[in-house]
């Protein structure tokens, strides 16, 4: 094997590898020896077929396999001997000239092929001990707990039947049949449906058409399905609903007492306050860590300047762009609706792709140099956490992940990222900065750019888990 570098441009490499005809002949002869003991040909006893006859019958097809195996082995050998670190699987280009190919297959010519790839950049990481970072922290106060309890009460309104006409905030219990052009449509009818006027949970016009209704009343309500309605057959259509009002109930906020706490599965109001306090502290701790993580990633991105493998950036950009355009298509919106243009959006997401690739390379380098690893036990714990998101299907989800290496890798990646970030944060100078809750949650977004909701008030008879850190949190 002879290897010649024919091109080097930045991180791009192109090698020409030549495998001599004698080497191919040696490989072919060895394969024919293996074949001799297995092949059965008419007129010959097993294991006694002359090699010359095997070459005549199978030579070209066996040589094709020999070439394929030789290319795979020599390409790996060439990269190893040159101590290259390809950013992705090299592209192999075999000869296209038929006469040249025929010479190789017939055993009378050398095989020359080209191998193109990009290498990972070599760079030195910054001195993490010189990093000065602030971690915003917001103390949970009694006022915060009171406000959270008020939100919790508002989310758990009680309703009492009333005699008068339905007003904003009242809950109606209804039966209805929906029709389009006089014909009932699938999914347009139900019984004992509950509608809160002003809740905005039904299509435009439906709740408005029930204002002032009384128990026992029957009404015809006209409403229009939005153009963006997920069922294409109904999108943009006007419908008439024949509604029977069975009950009208007025809301009231429940008293904050032991009874309210017990309704949420707790023993007392004191325990409810303790639970809310703990949840707020946990949520703010996560938000603090996320802000510190973002600051650390910003510092890593600006503190390193090295060439990026173009194909890695292109692939990352295409993945982001595919998600962006799909989201716009699903919501039937345009870049103009988002206050930008496609050209500006492309530039913005190209920058994001470059940042993600740069940070991915930095974190990978730090992890490799410091032997930071994610154990199988840690991956399994993450998998168990993931299965809890699918009540009743835990075993099915668990088995599906265990049988799919790509999905397990997706679980492992954010664990590795967090371990490396924690390692760097331990070396950096991190100081706590007291802030208000509003400041802590200001501009809080996840890696897809969606706003995150904080200080959650959940029913407290369930253990809720919030996944704030995701793979590719490199924006």
Short mmCIF file of C-alpha atoms in Angstrom, two decimals:
data_model
loop_
_atom_site.label_atom_id
_atom_site.label_comp_id
_atom_site.label_asym_id
_atom_site.label_seq_id
_atom_site.Cartn_x
_atom_site.Cartn_y
_atom_site.Cartn_z
CA UNK A 1 0.00 0.00 0.00
CA UNK A 2 1.25 3.43 -0.96
CA UNK A 3 -0.41 6.58 0.44
CA UNK A 4 0.01 10.06 -1.01
CA UNK A 5 -1.64 13.23 0.24
CA UNK A 6 -3.02 14.98 -2.83
CA UNK A 7 -4.81 17.87 -1.16
CA UNK A 8 -4.77 19.73 2.16
CA UNK A 9 -6.99 22.76 2.54
CA UNK A 10 -7.68 23.84 6.10
CA UNK A 11 -9.20 20.80 7.78
CA UNK A 12 -9.93 19.05 4.48
CA UNK A 13 -7.73 16.13 3.47
CA UNK A 14 -7.55 14.03 0.33
CA UNK A 15 -5.39 10.94 0.08
CA UNK A 16 -4.62 8.69 -2.86
CA UNK A 17 -4.11 5.08 -1.84
CA UNK A 18 -2.57 2.58 -4.22
CA UNK A 19 -2.82 -1.16 -3.61
CA UNK A 20 -0.47 -3.08 -5.87
CA UNK A 21 -1.68 -5.85 -8.17
CA UNK A 22 0.61 -8.29 -6.36
CA UNK A 23 -1.10 -7.46 -3.03
CA UNK A 24 -4.51 -7.96 -4.59
CA UNK A 25 -3.32 -11.25 -6.09
CA UNK A 26 -2.10 -12.42 -2.69
CA UNK A 27 -5.48 -11.60 -1.16
CA UNK A 28 -7.31 -13.26 -4.04
CA UNK A 29 -5.23 -16.42 -3.76
CA UNK A 30 -5.97 -16.65 -0.03
CA UNK A 31 -9.69 -16.25 -0.65
CA UNK A 32 -9.66 -18.92 -3.35
CA UNK A 33 -7.90 -21.29 -0.93
CA UNK A 34 -10.75 -20.71 1.55
CA UNK A 35 -13.31 -21.21 -1.21
CA UNK A 36 -11.73 -24.47 -2.40
CA UNK A 37 -12.75 -26.29 0.77
CA UNK A 38 -16.37 -25.13 0.59
CA UNK A 39 -17.35 -25.00 -3.06
CA UNK A 40 -19.05 -27.90 -4.82
CA UNK A 41 -18.53 -28.18 -8.57
CA UNK A 42 -19.75 -30.94 -10.85
CA UNK A 43 -16.96 -33.35 -11.76
CA UNK A 44 -14.78 -32.53 -8.76
CA UNK A 45 -14.56 -34.02 -5.31
CA UNK A 46 -15.08 -31.53 -2.43
CA UNK A 47 -11.78 -29.83 -1.60
CA UNK A 48 -10.11 -30.99 -4.82
CA UNK A 49 -11.19 -28.28 -7.26
CA UNK A 50 -8.04 -26.86 -8.93
CA UNK A 51 -7.38 -23.24 -7.99
CA UNK A 52 -6.97 -22.36 -11.67
CA UNK A 53 -10.48 -23.63 -12.32
CA UNK A 54 -11.86 -21.70 -9.33
CA UNK A 55 -10.15 -18.57 -10.62
CA UNK A 56 -11.77 -19.10 -14.03
CA UNK A 57 -15.26 -19.61 -12.55
CA UNK A 58 -15.24 -17.26 -9.57
CA UNK A 59 -12.21 -15.04 -10.06
CA UNK A 60 -13.96 -11.79 -11.01
CA UNK A 61 -16.69 -12.00 -8.34
CA UNK A 62 -14.20 -12.98 -5.63
CA UNK A 63 -11.84 -10.18 -6.71
CA UNK A 64 -14.71 -7.69 -6.33
CA UNK A 65 -15.08 -8.82 -2.70
CA UNK A 66 -11.31 -8.69 -2.24
CA UNK A 67 -11.22 -5.12 -3.51
CA UNK A 68 -14.03 -4.07 -1.17
CA UNK A 69 -12.32 -5.61 1.86
CA UNK A 70 -8.91 -4.24 0.84
CA UNK A 71 -10.29 -0.71 0.53
CA UNK A 72 -11.94 -0.93 3.97
CA UNK A 73 -8.77 -2.21 5.64
CA UNK A 74 -6.25 0.06 3.88
CA UNK A 75 -8.36 3.20 4.40
CA UNK A 76 -8.44 2.56 8.15
CA UNK A 77 -4.72 1.75 8.12
CA UNK A 78 -3.87 4.95 6.24
CA UNK A 79 -5.73 7.09 8.77
CA UNK A 80 -4.14 5.26 11.72
CA UNK A 81 -0.60 5.54 10.34
CA UNK A 82 -1.04 9.26 9.67
CA UNK A 83 -2.60 9.72 13.13
CA UNK A 84 -5.52 11.60 11.61
CA UNK A 85 -8.76 12.26 13.50
CA UNK A 86 -11.56 12.29 10.89
CA UNK A 87 -14.59 14.36 11.80
CA UNK A 88 -16.80 11.82 10.05
CA UNK A 89 -16.60 8.71 7.88
CA UNK A 90 -14.25 9.37 4.92
CA UNK A 91 -15.66 9.40 1.39
CA UNK A 92 -14.09 6.75 -0.84
CA UNK A 93 -13.94 7.28 -4.61
CA UNK A 94 -13.02 4.20 -6.68
CA UNK A 95 -11.86 4.39 -10.31
CA UNK A 96 -14.64 5.14 -12.79
CA UNK A 97 -12.80 4.23 -15.99
CA UNK A 98 -14.10 0.82 -17.13
CA UNK A 99 -10.79 -0.22 -18.65
CA UNK A 100 -8.98 0.54 -15.40
CA UNK A 101 -11.59 -1.29 -13.37
CA UNK A 102 -11.33 -4.30 -15.69
CA UNK A 103 -7.55 -4.43 -15.18
CA UNK A 104 -8.00 -4.42 -11.39
CA UNK A 105 -10.68 -7.12 -11.44
CA UNK A 106 -8.70 -9.27 -13.86
CA UNK A 107 -5.64 -8.97 -11.60
CA UNK A 108 -3.43 -7.14 -14.09
CA UNK A 109 -3.54 -3.65 -12.63
CA UNK A 110 -2.99 -1.76 -9.40
CA UNK A 111 -5.99 -0.34 -7.52
CA UNK A 112 -5.83 3.41 -6.91
CA UNK A 113 -8.61 5.14 -4.99
CA UNK A 114 -9.04 8.51 -3.30
CA UNK A 115 -10.18 9.13 0.25
CA UNK A 116 -11.62 12.53 1.20
CA UNK A 117 -12.39 13.62 4.75
CA UNK A 118 -12.20 16.45 7.24
CA UNK A 119 -10.15 16.22 10.41
CA UNK A 120 -10.99 17.44 13.85
CA UNK A 121 -9.10 20.64 14.70
CA UNK A 122 -6.21 20.62 17.13
CA UNK A 123 -6.48 23.31 19.78
CA UNK A 124 -5.52 24.11 23.34
CA UNK A 125 -8.27 24.66 25.86
CA UNK A 126 -8.33 27.86 27.86
CA UNK A 127 -7.20 28.07 31.49
CA UNK A 128 -10.45 27.33 33.29
CA UNK A 129 -9.04 28.56 36.60
CA UNK A 130 -9.09 32.06 35.14
CA UNK A 131 -12.81 31.87 34.39
CA UNK A 132 -14.86 34.17 36.67
CA UNK A 133 -18.56 33.31 36.58
CA UNK A 134 -21.63 34.46 38.48
CA UNK A 135 -24.41 32.12 39.51
CA UNK A 136 -27.68 34.00 40.07
CA UNK A 137 -29.58 32.74 43.11
CA UNK A 138 -33.05 33.74 44.29
CA UNK A 139 -34.07 32.95 47.85
CA UNK A 140 -37.59 31.61 48.39
CA UNK A 141 -39.44 34.00 50.70
CA UNK A 142 -42.74 33.59 52.60
CA UNK A 143 -44.26 35.99 50.06
CA UNK A 144 -43.17 33.68 47.24
CA UNK A 145 -44.81 30.73 48.98
CA UNK A 146 -48.04 32.69 49.53
CA UNK A 147 -48.12 33.70 45.87
CA UNK A 148 -47.55 30.10 44.77
CA UNK A 149 -50.37 28.92 47.04
CA UNK A 150 -52.66 31.57 45.56
CA UNK A 151 -51.85 30.31 42.07
CA UNK A 152 -52.47 26.79 43.24
CA UNK A 153 -55.88 27.76 44.61
CA UNK A 154 -56.73 29.58 41.38
CA UNK A 155 -55.82 26.45 39.43
CA UNK A 156 -58.11 24.34 41.61
CA UNK A 157 -61.33 26.36 41.58
CA UNK A 158 -64.49 24.89 43.04
CA UNK A 159 -67.84 25.28 41.24
CA UNK A 160 -71.33 25.62 42.76
CA UNK A 161 -74.50 25.21 40.70
CA UNK A 162 -76.41 28.46 40.24
CA UNK A 163 -79.81 29.46 38.89
CA UNK A 164 -78.90 32.55 36.86
CA UNK A 165 -77.48 33.12 33.39
CA UNK A 166 -73.92 31.99 32.60
CA UNK A 167 -71.24 34.66 32.99
CA UNK A 168 -67.52 34.83 32.27
CA UNK A 169 -65.72 32.25 34.41
CA UNK A 170 -68.81 30.09 34.93
CA UNK A 171 -68.64 26.41 34.07
CA UNK A 172 -71.35 24.90 31.90
CA UNK A 173 -72.07 21.20 31.57
CA UNK A 174 -73.49 20.56 28.10
CA UNK A 175 -74.42 18.01 25.45
CA UNK A 176 -73.83 19.06 21.87
CA UNK A 177 -73.98 17.86 18.27
CA UNK A 178 -71.85 19.66 15.67
CA UNK A 179 -72.86 19.88 12.01
CA UNK A 180 -71.25 21.28 8.88
CA UNK A 181 -73.63 22.07 6.02
CA UNK A 182 -76.35 20.29 7.96
CA UNK A 183 -74.37 17.04 8.30
CA UNK A 184 -72.95 15.78 11.61
CA UNK A 185 -69.17 15.30 11.45
CA UNK A 186 -66.91 12.80 13.17
CA UNK A 187 -65.81 13.89 16.64
CA UNK A 188 -68.27 16.79 16.70
CA UNK A 189 -70.69 15.39 19.29
CA UNK A 190 -70.36 14.62 22.98
CA UNK A 191 -72.28 14.48 26.25
CA UNK A 192 -71.53 16.04 29.64
CA UNK A 193 -68.79 18.26 28.24
CA UNK A 194 -67.64 20.99 30.60
CA UNK A 195 -67.00 24.47 29.22
CA UNK A 196 -65.58 27.37 31.23
CA UNK A 197 -66.62 30.64 29.63
CA UNK A 198 -63.50 32.62 28.85
CA UNK A 199 -61.28 29.57 29.15
CA UNK A 200 -60.45 29.62 25.45
CA UNK A 201 -60.44 25.84 25.21
CA UNK A 202 -62.95 25.58 22.35
CA UNK A 203 -62.89 26.90 18.80
CA UNK A 204 -63.59 30.63 18.30
CA UNK A 205 -67.24 31.53 18.70
CA UNK A 206 -68.28 28.49 20.71
CA UNK A 207 -67.84 29.86 24.23
CA UNK A 208 -69.10 33.29 23.14
CA UNK A 209 -72.28 31.67 21.85
CA UNK A 210 -73.04 30.24 25.31
CA UNK A 211 -72.88 33.56 27.19
CA UNK A 212 -76.06 34.17 29.17
CA UNK A 213 -77.28 30.56 28.83
CA UNK A 214 -79.27 28.95 31.63
CA UNK A 215 -79.65 25.37 32.79
CA UNK A 216 -82.24 23.53 30.67
CA UNK A 217 -81.84 25.89 27.72
CA UNK A 218 -81.15 24.68 24.17
CA UNK A 219 -79.17 26.80 21.75
CA UNK A 220 -77.71 26.74 18.26
CA UNK A 221 -74.16 28.07 18.36
CA UNK A 222 -72.19 29.01 15.25
CA UNK A 223 -68.39 28.71 15.41
CA UNK A 224 -65.53 28.49 12.92
CA UNK A 225 -62.62 26.10 12.99
CA UNK A 226 -59.28 27.95 12.71
CA UNK A 227 -57.33 27.64 9.47
CA UNK A 228 -54.55 26.04 11.53
CA UNK A 229 -56.85 23.38 13.03
CA UNK A 230 -54.92 20.07 13.08
CA UNK A 231 -57.74 18.14 11.35
CA UNK A 232 -57.45 19.21 7.67
CA UNK A 233 -61.07 18.25 6.90
CA UNK A 234 -62.31 20.75 9.49
CA UNK A 235 -59.76 23.57 9.16
CA UNK A 236 -61.44 26.84 8.19
CA UNK A 237 -64.93 25.32 8.17
CA UNK A 238 -67.95 26.94 9.81
CA UNK A 239 -70.03 24.67 12.00
CA UNK A 240 -73.32 24.87 13.86
CA UNK A 241 -73.58 23.20 17.23
CA UNK A 242 -76.91 22.15 18.71
CA UNK A 243 -76.28 22.60 22.43
CA UNK A 244 -78.28 21.53 25.48
CA UNK A 245 -77.21 23.24 28.71
CA UNK A 246 -77.52 20.81 31.64
CA UNK A 247 -75.88 22.81 34.43
CA UNK A 248 -74.42 26.26 35.11
CA UNK A 249 -71.96 26.60 37.99
CA UNK A 250 -70.17 29.66 39.39
CA UNK A 251 -66.52 29.43 40.50
CA UNK A 252 -65.09 30.21 43.88
CA UNK A 253 -61.55 30.01 45.17
CA UNK A 254 -61.17 27.29 47.81
CA UNK A 255 -60.14 28.29 51.31
CA UNK A 256 -56.50 27.79 52.17
CA UNK A 257 -56.83 25.23 54.93
CA UNK A 258 -56.13 21.63 55.82
CA UNK A 259 -59.07 20.51 53.71
CA UNK A 260 -57.55 22.09 50.61
CA UNK A 261 -54.20 20.41 51.34
CA UNK A 262 -55.90 17.03 51.80
CA UNK A 263 -57.62 17.49 48.44
CA UNK A 264 -54.13 17.60 46.93
CA UNK A 265 -53.08 14.40 48.68
CA UNK A 266 -51.25 15.97 51.62
CA UNK A 267 -51.97 15.74 55.33
CA UNK A 268 -52.12 19.40 56.35
CA UNK A 269 -51.66 23.01 55.27
CA UNK A 270 -48.25 23.05 56.95
CA UNK A 271 -47.15 20.10 54.85
CA UNK A 272 -48.49 21.82 51.73
CA UNK A 273 -46.44 24.95 52.52
CA UNK A 274 -43.34 22.83 53.07
CA UNK A 275 -43.92 21.00 49.79
CA UNK A 276 -44.42 24.24 47.84
CA UNK A 277 -41.30 25.71 49.45
CA UNK A 278 -39.27 22.65 48.49
CA UNK A 279 -40.57 22.69 44.91
CA UNK A 280 -39.76 26.39 44.52
CA UNK A 281 -36.26 25.85 45.89
CA UNK A 282 -35.70 22.91 43.52
CA UNK A 283 -36.99 24.82 40.51
CA UNK A 284 -34.87 27.88 41.31
CA UNK A 285 -31.80 25.71 41.85
CA UNK A 286 -32.31 24.27 38.38
CA UNK A 287 -32.78 27.78 36.93
CA UNK A 288 -29.60 28.96 38.70
CA UNK A 289 -27.63 26.07 37.31
CA UNK A 290 -29.03 26.70 33.83
CA UNK A 291 -27.99 30.36 33.96
CA UNK A 292 -24.50 29.39 35.18
CA UNK A 293 -24.29 26.77 32.45
CA UNK A 294 -25.26 29.31 29.80
CA UNK A 295 -22.65 31.77 31.10
CA UNK A 296 -20.00 29.05 31.12
CA UNK A 297 -20.85 27.98 27.57
CA UNK A 298 -20.73 31.62 26.44
CA UNK A 299 -17.26 31.94 27.99
CA UNK A 300 -16.08 28.72 26.34
CA UNK A 301 -17.40 29.80 22.95
CA UNK A 302 -15.79 33.25 23.04
CA UNK A 303 -12.61 31.97 24.68
CA UNK A 304 -11.73 29.55 21.88
CA UNK A 305 -11.06 30.36 18.25
CA UNK A 306 -10.28 27.50 15.89
CA UNK A 307 -11.37 26.29 12.48
CA UNK A 308 -14.50 24.15 12.40
CA UNK A 309 -15.02 21.12 10.15
CA UNK A 310 -17.33 22.53 7.41
CA UNK A 311 -19.34 19.34 7.01
CA UNK A 312 -20.07 19.11 10.74
CA UNK A 313 -21.36 22.70 10.66
CA UNK A 314 -23.40 22.02 7.52
CA UNK A 315 -24.97 18.91 9.05
CA UNK A 316 -25.80 20.75 12.28
CA UNK A 317 -27.29 23.67 10.36
CA UNK A 318 -29.41 21.38 8.20
CA UNK A 319 -30.79 19.64 11.31
CA UNK A 320 -31.69 22.99 12.90
CA UNK A 321 -33.12 24.41 9.67
CA UNK A 322 -35.24 21.31 9.11
CA UNK A 323 -36.80 21.74 12.56
CA UNK A 324 -37.35 25.49 12.08
CA UNK A 325 -39.04 25.14 8.68
CA UNK A 326 -41.14 22.20 9.88
CA UNK A 327 -42.34 24.23 12.88
CA UNK A 328 -43.28 27.12 10.60
CA UNK A 329 -45.10 24.80 8.22
CA UNK A 330 -47.07 23.16 11.02
CA UNK A 331 -48.10 26.53 12.44
CA UNK A 332 -48.74 27.92 8.94
CA UNK A 333 -46.51 30.90 9.64
CA UNK A 334 -43.78 32.57 7.63
CA UNK A 335 -40.45 34.21 8.47
CA UNK A 336 -42.17 37.55 7.96
CA UNK A 337 -44.71 36.58 10.65
CA UNK A 338 -41.71 36.01 12.94
CA UNK A 339 -40.40 39.50 12.19
CA UNK A 340 -37.46 38.39 10.06
CA UNK A 341 -36.53 37.16 6.60
CA UNK A 342 -35.35 33.76 5.43
CA UNK A 343 -31.91 35.22 4.67
CA UNK A 344 -31.54 36.69 8.17
CA UNK A 345 -32.89 33.50 9.76
CA UNK A 346 -30.39 31.39 7.83
CA UNK A 347 -27.53 33.58 9.02
CA UNK A 348 -28.74 33.40 12.62
CA UNK A 349 -29.13 29.63 12.62
CA UNK A 350 -25.79 29.20 10.85
CA UNK A 351 -24.19 31.06 13.78
CA UNK A 352 -26.03 28.76 16.19
CA UNK A 353 -24.81 25.70 14.28
CA UNK A 354 -21.21 26.94 14.44
CA UNK A 355 -21.55 27.62 18.17
CA UNK A 356 -22.94 24.14 18.82
CA UNK A 357 -20.17 22.44 16.85
CA UNK A 358 -17.47 24.53 18.53
CA UNK A 359 -18.80 23.82 22.01
CA UNK A 360 -19.29 20.15 21.21
CA UNK A 361 -15.65 19.86 20.18
CA UNK A 362 -14.47 21.77 23.27
CA UNK A 363 -16.51 19.66 25.69
CA UNK A 364 -15.43 16.47 23.95
CA UNK A 365 -11.78 17.50 24.17
CA UNK A 366 -12.05 18.38 27.86
CA UNK A 367 -13.84 15.13 28.60
CA UNK A 368 -11.28 13.04 26.71
CA UNK A 369 -8.24 14.74 28.25
CA UNK A 370 -9.62 14.33 31.76
CA UNK A 371 -11.05 10.83 31.32
CA UNK A 372 -14.60 11.94 32.05
CA UNK A 373 -16.99 9.10 31.34
CA UNK A 374 -20.66 8.26 31.74
CA UNK A 375 -21.22 4.88 33.35
CA UNK A 376 -23.80 2.35 32.19
CA UNK A 377 -25.45 2.73 35.59
CA UNK A 378 -25.91 6.47 35.01
CA UNK A 379 -27.40 5.84 31.59
CA UNK A 380 -29.75 3.27 33.07
CA UNK A 381 -30.93 5.75 35.73
CA UNK A 382 -31.60 8.30 32.99
CA UNK A 383 -33.51 5.66 31.05
CA UNK A 384 -35.65 4.83 34.07
CA UNK A 385 -36.42 8.54 34.46
CA UNK A 386 -37.42 8.67 30.80
CA UNK A 387 -39.74 5.66 31.13
CA UNK A 388 -41.63 7.43 33.93
CA UNK A 389 -42.86 9.90 31.33
CA UNK A 390 -44.93 7.09 29.80
CA UNK A 391 -47.19 5.72 32.57
CA UNK A 392 -48.35 2.22 31.82
CA UNK A 393 -45.80 1.73 29.04
CA UNK A 394 -42.62 1.75 31.12
CA UNK A 395 -41.48 -1.76 30.17
CA UNK A 396 -42.18 -1.22 26.47
CA UNK A 397 -40.26 2.08 26.43
CA UNK A 398 -37.39 0.60 28.45
CA UNK A 399 -36.98 -2.35 26.07
CA UNK A 400 -37.22 -0.08 23.02
CA UNK A 401 -34.37 2.10 24.28
CA UNK A 402 -32.21 -0.85 25.30
CA UNK A 403 -32.54 -2.31 21.80
CA UNK A 404 -31.70 0.98 20.07
CA UNK A 405 -28.06 2.12 20.49
CA UNK A 406 -28.80 5.51 18.90
CA UNK A 407 -31.43 6.34 21.53
CA UNK A 408 -29.11 5.24 24.32
CA UNK A 409 -26.44 7.52 22.86
CA UNK A 410 -28.96 10.39 22.98
CA UNK A 411 -29.41 9.71 26.70
CA UNK A 412 -25.67 9.47 27.28
CA UNK A 413 -24.76 12.72 25.47
CA UNK A 414 -26.40 15.23 27.87
CA UNK A 415 -25.06 13.28 30.86
CA UNK A 416 -21.54 13.57 29.46
CA UNK A 417 -22.07 17.26 28.70
CA UNK A 418 -23.23 18.00 32.24
CA UNK A 419 -20.32 16.09 33.75
CA UNK A 420 -17.81 18.09 31.71
CA UNK A 421 -19.55 21.37 32.55
CA UNK A 422 -19.50 20.50 36.26
CA UNK A 423 -15.79 19.65 35.95
CA UNK A 424 -15.04 23.04 34.38
CA UNK A 425 -17.23 24.88 36.90
CA UNK A 426 -15.26 23.27 39.74
CA UNK A 427 -12.05 24.77 38.33
CA UNK A 428 -13.56 28.20 37.61
CA UNK A 429 -14.17 30.97 40.12
CA UNK A 430 -17.92 30.86 40.66
CA UNK A 431 -19.60 33.40 42.94
CA UNK A 432 -23.25 33.52 43.90
CA UNK A 433 -25.16 36.67 42.98
CA UNK A 434 -28.45 37.29 44.84
CA UNK A 435 -31.23 38.24 42.40
CA UNK A 436 -35.00 38.42 42.40
CA UNK A 437 -37.07 35.57 41.01
CA UNK A 438 -37.97 37.77 38.03
CA UNK A 439 -34.30 38.33 37.24
CA UNK A 440 -33.53 34.64 37.68
CA UNK A 441 -36.14 33.61 35.13
CA UNK A 442 -35.65 36.54 32.73
CA UNK A 443 -34.86 35.39 29.18
CA UNK A 444 -34.99 31.77 30.31
CA UNK A 445 -35.22 29.56 27.26
CA UNK A 446 -34.48 25.98 26.53
CA UNK A 447 -32.19 24.93 23.71
CA UNK A 448 -34.98 25.20 21.13
CA UNK A 449 -35.64 28.82 22.03
CA UNK A 450 -38.97 28.26 23.76
CA UNK A 451 -39.79 30.11 26.96
CA UNK A 452 -39.73 27.97 30.08
CA UNK A 453 -42.40 28.21 32.76
CA UNK A 454 -41.19 28.52 36.31
CA UNK A 455 -42.33 28.27 39.91
CA UNK A 456 -44.64 25.44 38.90
CA UNK A 457 -47.67 24.67 41.03
CA UNK A 458 -48.57 21.04 40.46
CA UNK A 459 -50.94 18.70 42.13
CA UNK A 460 -48.76 17.45 44.95
CA UNK A 461 -49.84 13.85 44.94
CA UNK A 462 -47.50 13.24 42.01
CA UNK A 463 -43.75 13.45 41.73
CA UNK A 464 -43.01 15.70 38.76
CA UNK A 465 -39.62 15.89 37.09
CA UNK A 466 -38.50 18.78 34.93
CA UNK A 467 -35.88 18.22 32.25
CA UNK A 468 -34.13 21.54 31.85
CA UNK A 469 -30.86 20.36 30.38
CA UNK A 470 -30.93 18.71 27.02
CA UNK A 471 -28.51 17.47 24.44
CA UNK A 472 -27.19 20.32 22.31
CA UNK A 473 -27.91 22.99 24.89
CA UNK A 474 -25.25 25.03 23.10
CA UNK A 475 -27.06 28.11 21.93
#
